[in-house]
PDB file of C-alpha atoms in Angstrom:
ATOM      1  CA  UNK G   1      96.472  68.682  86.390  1.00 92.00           C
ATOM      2  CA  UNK G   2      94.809  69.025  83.334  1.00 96.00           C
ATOM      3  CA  UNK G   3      96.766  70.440  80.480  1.00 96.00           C
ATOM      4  CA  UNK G   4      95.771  71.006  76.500  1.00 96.00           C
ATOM      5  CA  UNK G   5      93.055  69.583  76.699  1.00 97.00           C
ATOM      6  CA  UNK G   6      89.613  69.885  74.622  1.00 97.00           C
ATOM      7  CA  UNK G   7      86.264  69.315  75.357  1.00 97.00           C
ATOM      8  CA  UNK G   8      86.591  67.190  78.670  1.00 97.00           C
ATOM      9  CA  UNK G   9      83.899  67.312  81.231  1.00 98.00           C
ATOM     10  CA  UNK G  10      84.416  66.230  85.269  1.00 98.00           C
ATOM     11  CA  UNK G  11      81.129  65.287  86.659  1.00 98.00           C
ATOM     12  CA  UNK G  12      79.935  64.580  90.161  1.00 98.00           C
ATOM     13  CA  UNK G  13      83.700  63.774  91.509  1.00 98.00           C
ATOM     14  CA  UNK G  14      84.858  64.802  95.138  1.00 98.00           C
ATOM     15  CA  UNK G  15      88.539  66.464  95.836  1.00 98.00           C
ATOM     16  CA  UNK G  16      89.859  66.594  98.782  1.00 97.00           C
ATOM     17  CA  UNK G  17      92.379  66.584 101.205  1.00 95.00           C
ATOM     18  CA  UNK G  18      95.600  67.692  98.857  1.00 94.00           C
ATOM     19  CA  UNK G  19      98.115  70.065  99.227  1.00 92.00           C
ATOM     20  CA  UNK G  20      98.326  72.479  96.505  1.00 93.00           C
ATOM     21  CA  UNK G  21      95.342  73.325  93.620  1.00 97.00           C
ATOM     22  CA  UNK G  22      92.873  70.520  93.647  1.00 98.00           C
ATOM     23  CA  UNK G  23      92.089  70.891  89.832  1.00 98.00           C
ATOM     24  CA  UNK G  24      94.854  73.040  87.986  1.00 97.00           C
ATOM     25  CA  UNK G  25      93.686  73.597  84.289  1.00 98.00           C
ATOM     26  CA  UNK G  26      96.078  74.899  82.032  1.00 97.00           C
ATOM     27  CA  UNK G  27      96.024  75.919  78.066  1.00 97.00           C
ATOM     28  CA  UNK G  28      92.642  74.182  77.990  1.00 98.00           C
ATOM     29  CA  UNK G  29      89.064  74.592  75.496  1.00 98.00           C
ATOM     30  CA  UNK G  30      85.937  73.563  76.413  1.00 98.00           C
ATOM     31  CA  UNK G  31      86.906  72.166  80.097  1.00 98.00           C
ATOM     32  CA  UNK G  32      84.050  71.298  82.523  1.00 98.00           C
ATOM     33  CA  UNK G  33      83.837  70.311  86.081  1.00 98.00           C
ATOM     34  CA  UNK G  34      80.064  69.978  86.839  1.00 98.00           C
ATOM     35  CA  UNK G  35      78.199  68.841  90.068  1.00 98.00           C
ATOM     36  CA  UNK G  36      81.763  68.216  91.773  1.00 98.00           C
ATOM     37  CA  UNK G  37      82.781  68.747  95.674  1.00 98.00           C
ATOM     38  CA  UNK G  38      85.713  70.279  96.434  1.00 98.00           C
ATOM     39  CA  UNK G  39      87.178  70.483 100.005  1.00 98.00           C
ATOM     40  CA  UNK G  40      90.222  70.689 102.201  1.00 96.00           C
ATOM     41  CA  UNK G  41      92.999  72.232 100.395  1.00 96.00           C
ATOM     42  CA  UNK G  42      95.953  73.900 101.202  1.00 95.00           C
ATOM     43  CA  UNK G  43      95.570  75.655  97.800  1.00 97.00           C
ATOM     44  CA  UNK G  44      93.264  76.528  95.339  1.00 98.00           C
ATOM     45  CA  UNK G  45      89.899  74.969  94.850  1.00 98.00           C
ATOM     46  CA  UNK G  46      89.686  75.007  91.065  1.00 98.00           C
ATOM     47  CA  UNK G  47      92.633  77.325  88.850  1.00 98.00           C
ATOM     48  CA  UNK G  48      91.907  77.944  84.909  1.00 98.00           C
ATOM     49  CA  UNK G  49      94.828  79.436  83.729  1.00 97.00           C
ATOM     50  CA  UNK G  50      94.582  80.788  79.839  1.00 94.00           C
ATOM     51  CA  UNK G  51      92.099  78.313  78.885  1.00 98.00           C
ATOM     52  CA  UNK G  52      89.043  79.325  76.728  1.00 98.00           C
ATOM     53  CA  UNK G  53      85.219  78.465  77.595  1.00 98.00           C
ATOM     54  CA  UNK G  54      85.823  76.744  80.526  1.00 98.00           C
ATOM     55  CA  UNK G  55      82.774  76.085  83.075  1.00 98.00           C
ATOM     56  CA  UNK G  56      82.770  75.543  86.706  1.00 98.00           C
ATOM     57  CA  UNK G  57      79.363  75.277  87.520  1.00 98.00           C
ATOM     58  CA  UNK G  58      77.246  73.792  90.364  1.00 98.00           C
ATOM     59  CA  UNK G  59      80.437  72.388  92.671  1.00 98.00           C
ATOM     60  CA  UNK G  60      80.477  72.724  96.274  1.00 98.00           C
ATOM     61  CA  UNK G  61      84.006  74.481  97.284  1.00 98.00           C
ATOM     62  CA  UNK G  62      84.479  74.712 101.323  1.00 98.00           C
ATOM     63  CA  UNK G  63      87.327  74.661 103.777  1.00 98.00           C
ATOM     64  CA  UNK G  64      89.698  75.855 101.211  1.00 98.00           C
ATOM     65  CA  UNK G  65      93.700  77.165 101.966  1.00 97.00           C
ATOM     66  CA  UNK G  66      93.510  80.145  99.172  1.00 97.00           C
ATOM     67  CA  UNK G  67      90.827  80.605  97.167  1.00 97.00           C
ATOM     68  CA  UNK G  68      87.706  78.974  95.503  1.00 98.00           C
ATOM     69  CA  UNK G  69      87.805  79.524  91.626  1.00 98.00           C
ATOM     70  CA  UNK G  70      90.332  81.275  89.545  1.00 98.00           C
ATOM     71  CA  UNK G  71      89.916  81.503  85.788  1.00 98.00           C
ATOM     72  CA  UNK G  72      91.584  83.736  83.128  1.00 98.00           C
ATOM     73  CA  UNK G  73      91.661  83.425  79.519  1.00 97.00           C
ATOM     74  CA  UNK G  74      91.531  85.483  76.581  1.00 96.00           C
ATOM     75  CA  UNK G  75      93.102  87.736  74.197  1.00 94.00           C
ATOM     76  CA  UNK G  76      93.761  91.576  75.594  1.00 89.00           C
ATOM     77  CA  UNK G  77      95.697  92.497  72.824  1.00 86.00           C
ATOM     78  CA  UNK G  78      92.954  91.478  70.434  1.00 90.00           C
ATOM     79  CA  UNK G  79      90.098  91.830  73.071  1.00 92.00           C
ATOM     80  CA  UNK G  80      88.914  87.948  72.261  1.00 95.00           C
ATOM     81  CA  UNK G  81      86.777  87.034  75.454  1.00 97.00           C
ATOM     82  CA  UNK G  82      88.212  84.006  77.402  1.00 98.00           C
ATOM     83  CA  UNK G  83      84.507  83.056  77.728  1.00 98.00           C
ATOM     84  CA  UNK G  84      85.111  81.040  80.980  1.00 98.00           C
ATOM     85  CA  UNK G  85      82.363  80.630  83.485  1.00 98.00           C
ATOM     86  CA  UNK G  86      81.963  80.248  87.198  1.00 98.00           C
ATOM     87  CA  UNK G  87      78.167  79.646  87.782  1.00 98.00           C
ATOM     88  CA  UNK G  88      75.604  78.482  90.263  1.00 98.00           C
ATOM     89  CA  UNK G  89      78.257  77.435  93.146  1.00 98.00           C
ATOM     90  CA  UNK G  90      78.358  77.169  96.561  1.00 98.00           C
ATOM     91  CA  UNK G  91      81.865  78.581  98.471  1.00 98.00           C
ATOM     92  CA  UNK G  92      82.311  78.946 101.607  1.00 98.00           C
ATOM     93  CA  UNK G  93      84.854  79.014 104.501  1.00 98.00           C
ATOM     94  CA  UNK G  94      88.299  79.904 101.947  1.00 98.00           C
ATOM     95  CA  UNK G  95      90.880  81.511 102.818  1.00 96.00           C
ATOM     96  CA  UNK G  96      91.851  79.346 106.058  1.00 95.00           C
ATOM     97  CA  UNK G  97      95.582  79.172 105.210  1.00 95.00           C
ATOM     98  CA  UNK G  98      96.332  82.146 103.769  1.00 92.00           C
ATOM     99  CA  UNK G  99      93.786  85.056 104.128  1.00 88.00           C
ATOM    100  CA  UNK G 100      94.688  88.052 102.041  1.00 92.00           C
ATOM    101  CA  UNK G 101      93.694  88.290  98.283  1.00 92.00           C
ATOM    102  CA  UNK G 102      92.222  84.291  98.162  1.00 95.00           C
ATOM    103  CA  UNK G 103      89.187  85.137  96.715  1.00 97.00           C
ATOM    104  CA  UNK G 104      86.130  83.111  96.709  1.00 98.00           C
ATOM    105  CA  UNK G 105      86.055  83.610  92.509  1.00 98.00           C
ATOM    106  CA  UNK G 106      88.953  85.717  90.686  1.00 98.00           C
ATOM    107  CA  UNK G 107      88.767  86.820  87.029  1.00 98.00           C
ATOM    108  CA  UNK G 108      91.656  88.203  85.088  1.00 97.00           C
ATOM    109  CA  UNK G 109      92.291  88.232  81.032  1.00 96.00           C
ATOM    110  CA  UNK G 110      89.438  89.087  79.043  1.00 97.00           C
ATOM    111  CA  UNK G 111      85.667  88.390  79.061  1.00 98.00           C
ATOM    112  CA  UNK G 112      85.203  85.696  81.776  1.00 98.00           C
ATOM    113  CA  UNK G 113      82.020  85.607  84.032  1.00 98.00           C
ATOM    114  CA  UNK G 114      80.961  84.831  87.193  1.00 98.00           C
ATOM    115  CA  UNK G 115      76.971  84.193  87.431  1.00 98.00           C
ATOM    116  CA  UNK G 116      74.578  82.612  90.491  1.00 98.00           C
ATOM    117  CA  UNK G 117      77.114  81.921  92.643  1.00 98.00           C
ATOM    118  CA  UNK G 118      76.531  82.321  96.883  1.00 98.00           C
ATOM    119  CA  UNK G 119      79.758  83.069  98.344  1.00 98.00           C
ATOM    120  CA  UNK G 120      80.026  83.491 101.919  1.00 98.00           C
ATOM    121  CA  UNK G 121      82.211  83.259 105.258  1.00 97.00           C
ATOM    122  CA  UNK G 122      86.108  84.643 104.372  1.00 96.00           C
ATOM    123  CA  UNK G 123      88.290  87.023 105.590  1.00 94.00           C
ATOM    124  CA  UNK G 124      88.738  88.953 102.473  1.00 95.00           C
ATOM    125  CA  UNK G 125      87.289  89.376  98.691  1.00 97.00           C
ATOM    126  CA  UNK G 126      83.891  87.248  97.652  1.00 98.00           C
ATOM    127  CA  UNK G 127      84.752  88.398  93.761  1.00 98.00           C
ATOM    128  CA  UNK G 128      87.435  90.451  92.352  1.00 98.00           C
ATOM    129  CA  UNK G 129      88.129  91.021  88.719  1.00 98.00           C
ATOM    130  CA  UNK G 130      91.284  92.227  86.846  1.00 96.00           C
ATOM    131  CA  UNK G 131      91.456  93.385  82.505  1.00 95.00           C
ATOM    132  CA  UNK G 132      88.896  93.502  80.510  1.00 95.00           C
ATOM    133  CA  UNK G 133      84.851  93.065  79.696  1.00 97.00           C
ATOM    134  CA  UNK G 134      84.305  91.008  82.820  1.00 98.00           C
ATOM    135  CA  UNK G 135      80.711  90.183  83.866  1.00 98.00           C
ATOM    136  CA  UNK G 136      79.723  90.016  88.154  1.00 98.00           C
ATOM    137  CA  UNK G 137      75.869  88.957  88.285  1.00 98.00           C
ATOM    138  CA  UNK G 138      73.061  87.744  90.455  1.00 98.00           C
ATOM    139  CA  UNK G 139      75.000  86.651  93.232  1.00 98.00           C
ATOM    140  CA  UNK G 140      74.767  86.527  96.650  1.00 98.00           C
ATOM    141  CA  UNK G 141      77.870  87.341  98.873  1.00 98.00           C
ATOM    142  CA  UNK G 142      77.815  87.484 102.568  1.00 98.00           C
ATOM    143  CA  UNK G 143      80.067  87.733 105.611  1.00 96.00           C
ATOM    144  CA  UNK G 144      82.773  88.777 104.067  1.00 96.00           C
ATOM    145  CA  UNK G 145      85.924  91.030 104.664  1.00 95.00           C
ATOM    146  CA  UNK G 146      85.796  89.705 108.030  1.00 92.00           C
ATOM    147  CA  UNK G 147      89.610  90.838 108.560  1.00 88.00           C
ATOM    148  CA  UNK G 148      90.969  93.011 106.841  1.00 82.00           C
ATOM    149  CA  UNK G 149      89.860  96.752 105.915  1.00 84.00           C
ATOM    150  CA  UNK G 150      90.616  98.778 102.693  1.00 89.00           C
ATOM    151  CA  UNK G 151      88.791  95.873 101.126  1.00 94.00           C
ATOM    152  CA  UNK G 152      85.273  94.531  98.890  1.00 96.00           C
ATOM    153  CA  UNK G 153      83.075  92.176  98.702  1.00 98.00           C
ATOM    154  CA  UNK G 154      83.419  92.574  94.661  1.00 98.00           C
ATOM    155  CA  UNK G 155      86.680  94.078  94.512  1.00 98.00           C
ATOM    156  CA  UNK G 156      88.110  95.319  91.211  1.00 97.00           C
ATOM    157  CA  UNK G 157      91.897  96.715  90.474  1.00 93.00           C
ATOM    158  CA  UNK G 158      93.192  97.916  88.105  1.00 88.00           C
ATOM    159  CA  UNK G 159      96.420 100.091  87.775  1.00 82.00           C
ATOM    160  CA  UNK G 160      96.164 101.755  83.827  1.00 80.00           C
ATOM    161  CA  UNK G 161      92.956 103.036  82.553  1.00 78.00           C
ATOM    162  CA  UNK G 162      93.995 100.054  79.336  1.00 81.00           C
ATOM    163  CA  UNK G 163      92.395  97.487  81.265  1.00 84.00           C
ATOM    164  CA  UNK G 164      88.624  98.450  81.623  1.00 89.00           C
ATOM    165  CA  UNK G 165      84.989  97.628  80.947  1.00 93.00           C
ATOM    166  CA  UNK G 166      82.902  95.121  82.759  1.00 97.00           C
ATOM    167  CA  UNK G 167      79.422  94.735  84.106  1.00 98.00           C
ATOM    168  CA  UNK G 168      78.490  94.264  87.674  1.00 98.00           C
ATOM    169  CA  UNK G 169      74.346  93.953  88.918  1.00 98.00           C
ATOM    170  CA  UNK G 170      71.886  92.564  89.842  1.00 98.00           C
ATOM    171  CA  UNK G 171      74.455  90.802  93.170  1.00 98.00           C
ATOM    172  CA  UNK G 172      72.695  90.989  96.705  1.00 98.00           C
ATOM    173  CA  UNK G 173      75.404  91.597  99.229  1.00 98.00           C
ATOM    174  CA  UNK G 174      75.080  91.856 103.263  1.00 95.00           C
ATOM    175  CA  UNK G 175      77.312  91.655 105.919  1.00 94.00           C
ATOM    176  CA  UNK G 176      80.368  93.196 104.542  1.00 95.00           C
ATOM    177  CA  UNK G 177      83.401  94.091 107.135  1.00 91.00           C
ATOM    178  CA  UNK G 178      84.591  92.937 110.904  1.00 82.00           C
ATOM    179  CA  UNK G 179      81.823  91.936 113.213  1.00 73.00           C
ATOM    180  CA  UNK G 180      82.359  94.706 115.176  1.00 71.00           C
ATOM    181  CA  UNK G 181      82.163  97.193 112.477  1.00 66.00           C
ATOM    182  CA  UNK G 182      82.928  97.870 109.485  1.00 64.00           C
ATOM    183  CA  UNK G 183      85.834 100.388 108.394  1.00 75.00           C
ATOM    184  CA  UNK G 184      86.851 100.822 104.783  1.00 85.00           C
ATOM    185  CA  UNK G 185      85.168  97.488 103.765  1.00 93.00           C
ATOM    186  CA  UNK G 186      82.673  98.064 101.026  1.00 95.00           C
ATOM    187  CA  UNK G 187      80.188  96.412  99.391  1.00 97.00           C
ATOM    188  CA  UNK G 188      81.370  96.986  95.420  1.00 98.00           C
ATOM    189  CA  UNK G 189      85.076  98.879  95.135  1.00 97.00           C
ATOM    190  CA  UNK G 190      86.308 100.094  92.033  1.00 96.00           C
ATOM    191  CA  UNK G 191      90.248 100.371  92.999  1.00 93.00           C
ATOM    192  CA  UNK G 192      92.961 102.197  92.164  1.00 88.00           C
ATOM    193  CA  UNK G 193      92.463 103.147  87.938  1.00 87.00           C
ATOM    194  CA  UNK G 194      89.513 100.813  87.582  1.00 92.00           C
ATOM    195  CA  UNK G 195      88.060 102.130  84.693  1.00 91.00           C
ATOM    196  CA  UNK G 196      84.248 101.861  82.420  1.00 94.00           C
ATOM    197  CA  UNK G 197      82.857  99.974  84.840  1.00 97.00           C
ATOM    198  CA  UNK G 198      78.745  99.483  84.556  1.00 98.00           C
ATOM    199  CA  UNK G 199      77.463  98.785  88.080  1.00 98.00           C
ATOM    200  CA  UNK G 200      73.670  98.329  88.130  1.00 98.00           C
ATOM    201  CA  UNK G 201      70.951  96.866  90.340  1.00 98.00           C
ATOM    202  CA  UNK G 202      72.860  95.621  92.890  1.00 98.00           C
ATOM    203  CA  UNK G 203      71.542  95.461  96.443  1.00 98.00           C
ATOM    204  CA  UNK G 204      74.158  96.032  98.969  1.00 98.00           C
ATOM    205  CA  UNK G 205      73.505  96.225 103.076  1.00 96.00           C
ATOM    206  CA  UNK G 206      75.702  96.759 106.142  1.00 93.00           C
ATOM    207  CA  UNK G 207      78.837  98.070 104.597  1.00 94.00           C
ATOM    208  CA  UNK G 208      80.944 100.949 105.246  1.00 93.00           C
ATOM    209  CA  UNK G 209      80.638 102.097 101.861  1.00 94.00           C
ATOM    210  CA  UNK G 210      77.842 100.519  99.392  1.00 96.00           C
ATOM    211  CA  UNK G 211      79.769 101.482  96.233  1.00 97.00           C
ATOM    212  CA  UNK G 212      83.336 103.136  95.851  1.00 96.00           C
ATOM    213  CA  UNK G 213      85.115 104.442  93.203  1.00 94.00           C
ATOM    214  CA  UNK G 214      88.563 105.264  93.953  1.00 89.00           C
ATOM    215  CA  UNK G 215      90.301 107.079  90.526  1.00 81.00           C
ATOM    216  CA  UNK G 216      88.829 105.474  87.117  1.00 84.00           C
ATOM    217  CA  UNK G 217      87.148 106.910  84.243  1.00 85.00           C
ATOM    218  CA  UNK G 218      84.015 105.982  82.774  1.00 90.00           C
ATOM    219  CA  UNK G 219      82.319 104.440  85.743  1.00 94.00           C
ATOM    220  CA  UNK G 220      78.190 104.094  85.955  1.00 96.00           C
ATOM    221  CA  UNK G 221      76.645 103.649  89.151  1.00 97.00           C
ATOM    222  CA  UNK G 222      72.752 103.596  88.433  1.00 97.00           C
ATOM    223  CA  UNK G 223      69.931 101.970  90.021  1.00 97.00           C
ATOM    224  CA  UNK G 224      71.521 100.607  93.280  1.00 98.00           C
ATOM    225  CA  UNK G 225      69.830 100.034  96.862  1.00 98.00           C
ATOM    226  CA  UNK G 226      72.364 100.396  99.612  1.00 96.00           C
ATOM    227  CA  UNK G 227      71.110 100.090 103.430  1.00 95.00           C
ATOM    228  CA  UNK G 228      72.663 100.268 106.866  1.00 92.00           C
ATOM    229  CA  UNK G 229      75.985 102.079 104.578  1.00 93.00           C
ATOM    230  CA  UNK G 230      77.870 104.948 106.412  1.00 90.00           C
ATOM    231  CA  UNK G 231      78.645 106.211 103.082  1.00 93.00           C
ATOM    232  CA  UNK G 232      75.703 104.950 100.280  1.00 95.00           C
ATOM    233  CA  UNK G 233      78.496 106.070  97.588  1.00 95.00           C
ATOM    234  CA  UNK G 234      81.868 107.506  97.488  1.00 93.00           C
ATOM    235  CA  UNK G 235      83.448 109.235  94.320  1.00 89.00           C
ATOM    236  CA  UNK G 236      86.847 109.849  94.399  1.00 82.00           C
ATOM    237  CA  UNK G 237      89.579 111.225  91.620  1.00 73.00           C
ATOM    238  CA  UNK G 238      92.576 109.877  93.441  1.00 68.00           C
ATOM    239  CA  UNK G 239      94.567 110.002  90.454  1.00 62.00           C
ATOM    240  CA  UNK G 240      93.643 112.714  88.480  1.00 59.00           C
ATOM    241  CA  UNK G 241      96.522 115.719  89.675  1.00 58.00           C
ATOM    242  CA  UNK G 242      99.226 113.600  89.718  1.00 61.00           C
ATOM    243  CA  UNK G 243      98.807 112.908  85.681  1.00 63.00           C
ATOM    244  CA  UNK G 244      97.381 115.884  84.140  1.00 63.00           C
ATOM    245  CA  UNK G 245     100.164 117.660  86.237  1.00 70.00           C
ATOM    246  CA  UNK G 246     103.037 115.472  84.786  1.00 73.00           C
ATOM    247  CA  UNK G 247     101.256 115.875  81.490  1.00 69.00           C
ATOM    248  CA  UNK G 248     103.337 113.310  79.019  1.00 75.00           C
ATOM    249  CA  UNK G 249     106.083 112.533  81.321  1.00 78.00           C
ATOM    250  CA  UNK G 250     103.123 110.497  83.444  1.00 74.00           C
ATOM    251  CA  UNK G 251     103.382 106.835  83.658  1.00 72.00           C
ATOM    252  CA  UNK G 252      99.999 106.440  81.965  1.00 71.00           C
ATOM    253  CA  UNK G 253     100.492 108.824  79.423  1.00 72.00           C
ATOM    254  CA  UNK G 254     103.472 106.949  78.484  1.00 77.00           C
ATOM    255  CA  UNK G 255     101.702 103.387  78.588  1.00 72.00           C
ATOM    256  CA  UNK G 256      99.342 104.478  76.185  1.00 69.00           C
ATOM    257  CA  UNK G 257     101.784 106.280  73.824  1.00 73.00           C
ATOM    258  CA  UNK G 258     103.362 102.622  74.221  1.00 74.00           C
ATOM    259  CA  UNK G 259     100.212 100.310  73.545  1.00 64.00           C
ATOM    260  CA  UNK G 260      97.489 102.244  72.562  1.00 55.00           C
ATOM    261  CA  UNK G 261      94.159 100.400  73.333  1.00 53.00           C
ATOM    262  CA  UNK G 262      90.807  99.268  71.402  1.00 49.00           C
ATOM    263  CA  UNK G 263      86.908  98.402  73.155  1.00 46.00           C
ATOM    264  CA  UNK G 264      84.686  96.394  72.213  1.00 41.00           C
ATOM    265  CA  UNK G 265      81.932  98.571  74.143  1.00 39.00           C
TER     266      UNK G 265
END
């Protein structure tokens, strides 16, 4: 457990074989584990919880209980970027204790990236993201979703149009859903009120859907390739009667009377 610290780096160290998180960072700056090998938990691999510019970067995370990397940080009042990195790592084979919602990297807060990584072999998410400004790029996700349905390879939720805005292109993602076919497993999925989302370049084959966007506002989808996809791209306003109908007595319109929010973007 590492907890307030500063400007600490890990290098080259193996963990393994421990029941809960293998590295739990907490109210940290400036953390790094670098080059490290992370395997056999009944937990996390590596959790950053409200830390700023943290970096996991080139570790080797396999045969994992949850998930690989977690990491959130940042301001979403203020909309100051956590600034915490997961880059150029190998995960694999997560998920073996518990299956649903371990994800092989998980952002949440504000402004946190995940860059380079190959992520492969799980029975749910590669990626998902949660808040604000994230950024998904140039990485490579495979056999994935391998259990459940109603599910992504990059998976994003949100559930108020307040938390919104990231970036996610440039990923190459294949073999997305139950070897014996896909159903409601997609390659990028934009849940729920996931909102001002950019998603660019990406290169998506063999999924039931390449890109879906359930109910948000805002949303780009430009310059995509999507094979072997029953559905290339599904648009969907989900929940767009139930609050214009309700008018100010909807939830959201009352969250926002509430907390009224600012962008960077």
């Amino acid at each position: 457990v590492l907890r307030g610290l500063w400007d600490v780096t890990l290098d080259g160290l193996v963990f393994e074989k421990c029941r809960k998180t293998a590295v739990d960072v907490e109210s940290c700056t400036g953390v790094s584990l670098r080059a490290c090998e992370i395997r056999h938990t009944c937990s996390w691999g590596v959790d950053v919880k409200w830390s700023y510019g943290c970096r996991v970067t080139g570790c080797d995370l396999h045969d994992l209980g949850f998930g690989g990397i977690h990491l959130s940080g940042g301001d979403p009042v203020a909309l100051r970027p956590g600034d915490n990195v997961a880059e150029n790592n190998h995960i694999h084979h997560y998920g073996r204790v518990l299956y649903n919602y371990r994800q092989g990297i998980s952002l949440e807060g504000v402004g946190n990236r995940a860059v380079r990584n190959l992520i492969h072999h799980s029975a749910h998410t590669g990626i998902y993201a949660r808040g604000n400004d994230h950024y998904i790029g140039y990485n490579v996700i495979h056999d994935v979703c391998s259990f459940n349905n109603d599910a992504g390879a990059i998976y994003v939720w949100e559930n108020s149009w307040i938390l919104r805005g990231g970036t996610i292109e440039h990923n190459v993602i294949h073999f997305v859903g139950k070897p014996d076919g896909a159903v409601a497993t997609e390659g990028i999925y934009l849940d729920d009120y996931s909102s001002a989302w950019t998603v660019r370049g990406n290169f998506i084959s063999r999924a039931a859907r390449g890109v879906h966007v359930a109910g948000g506002q805002c949303n780009s989808v430009e310059d995509n390739v999507m094979l072997n996809c029953a559905i290339p791209v599904d648009l969907s306003t989900r929940f767009g009667w139930e609050n214009s109908n309700k008018g100010r007595e909807s939830r959201l319109f009352k969250e926002y009377a509430a907390k009224p929010y600012v962008t960077t973007s």
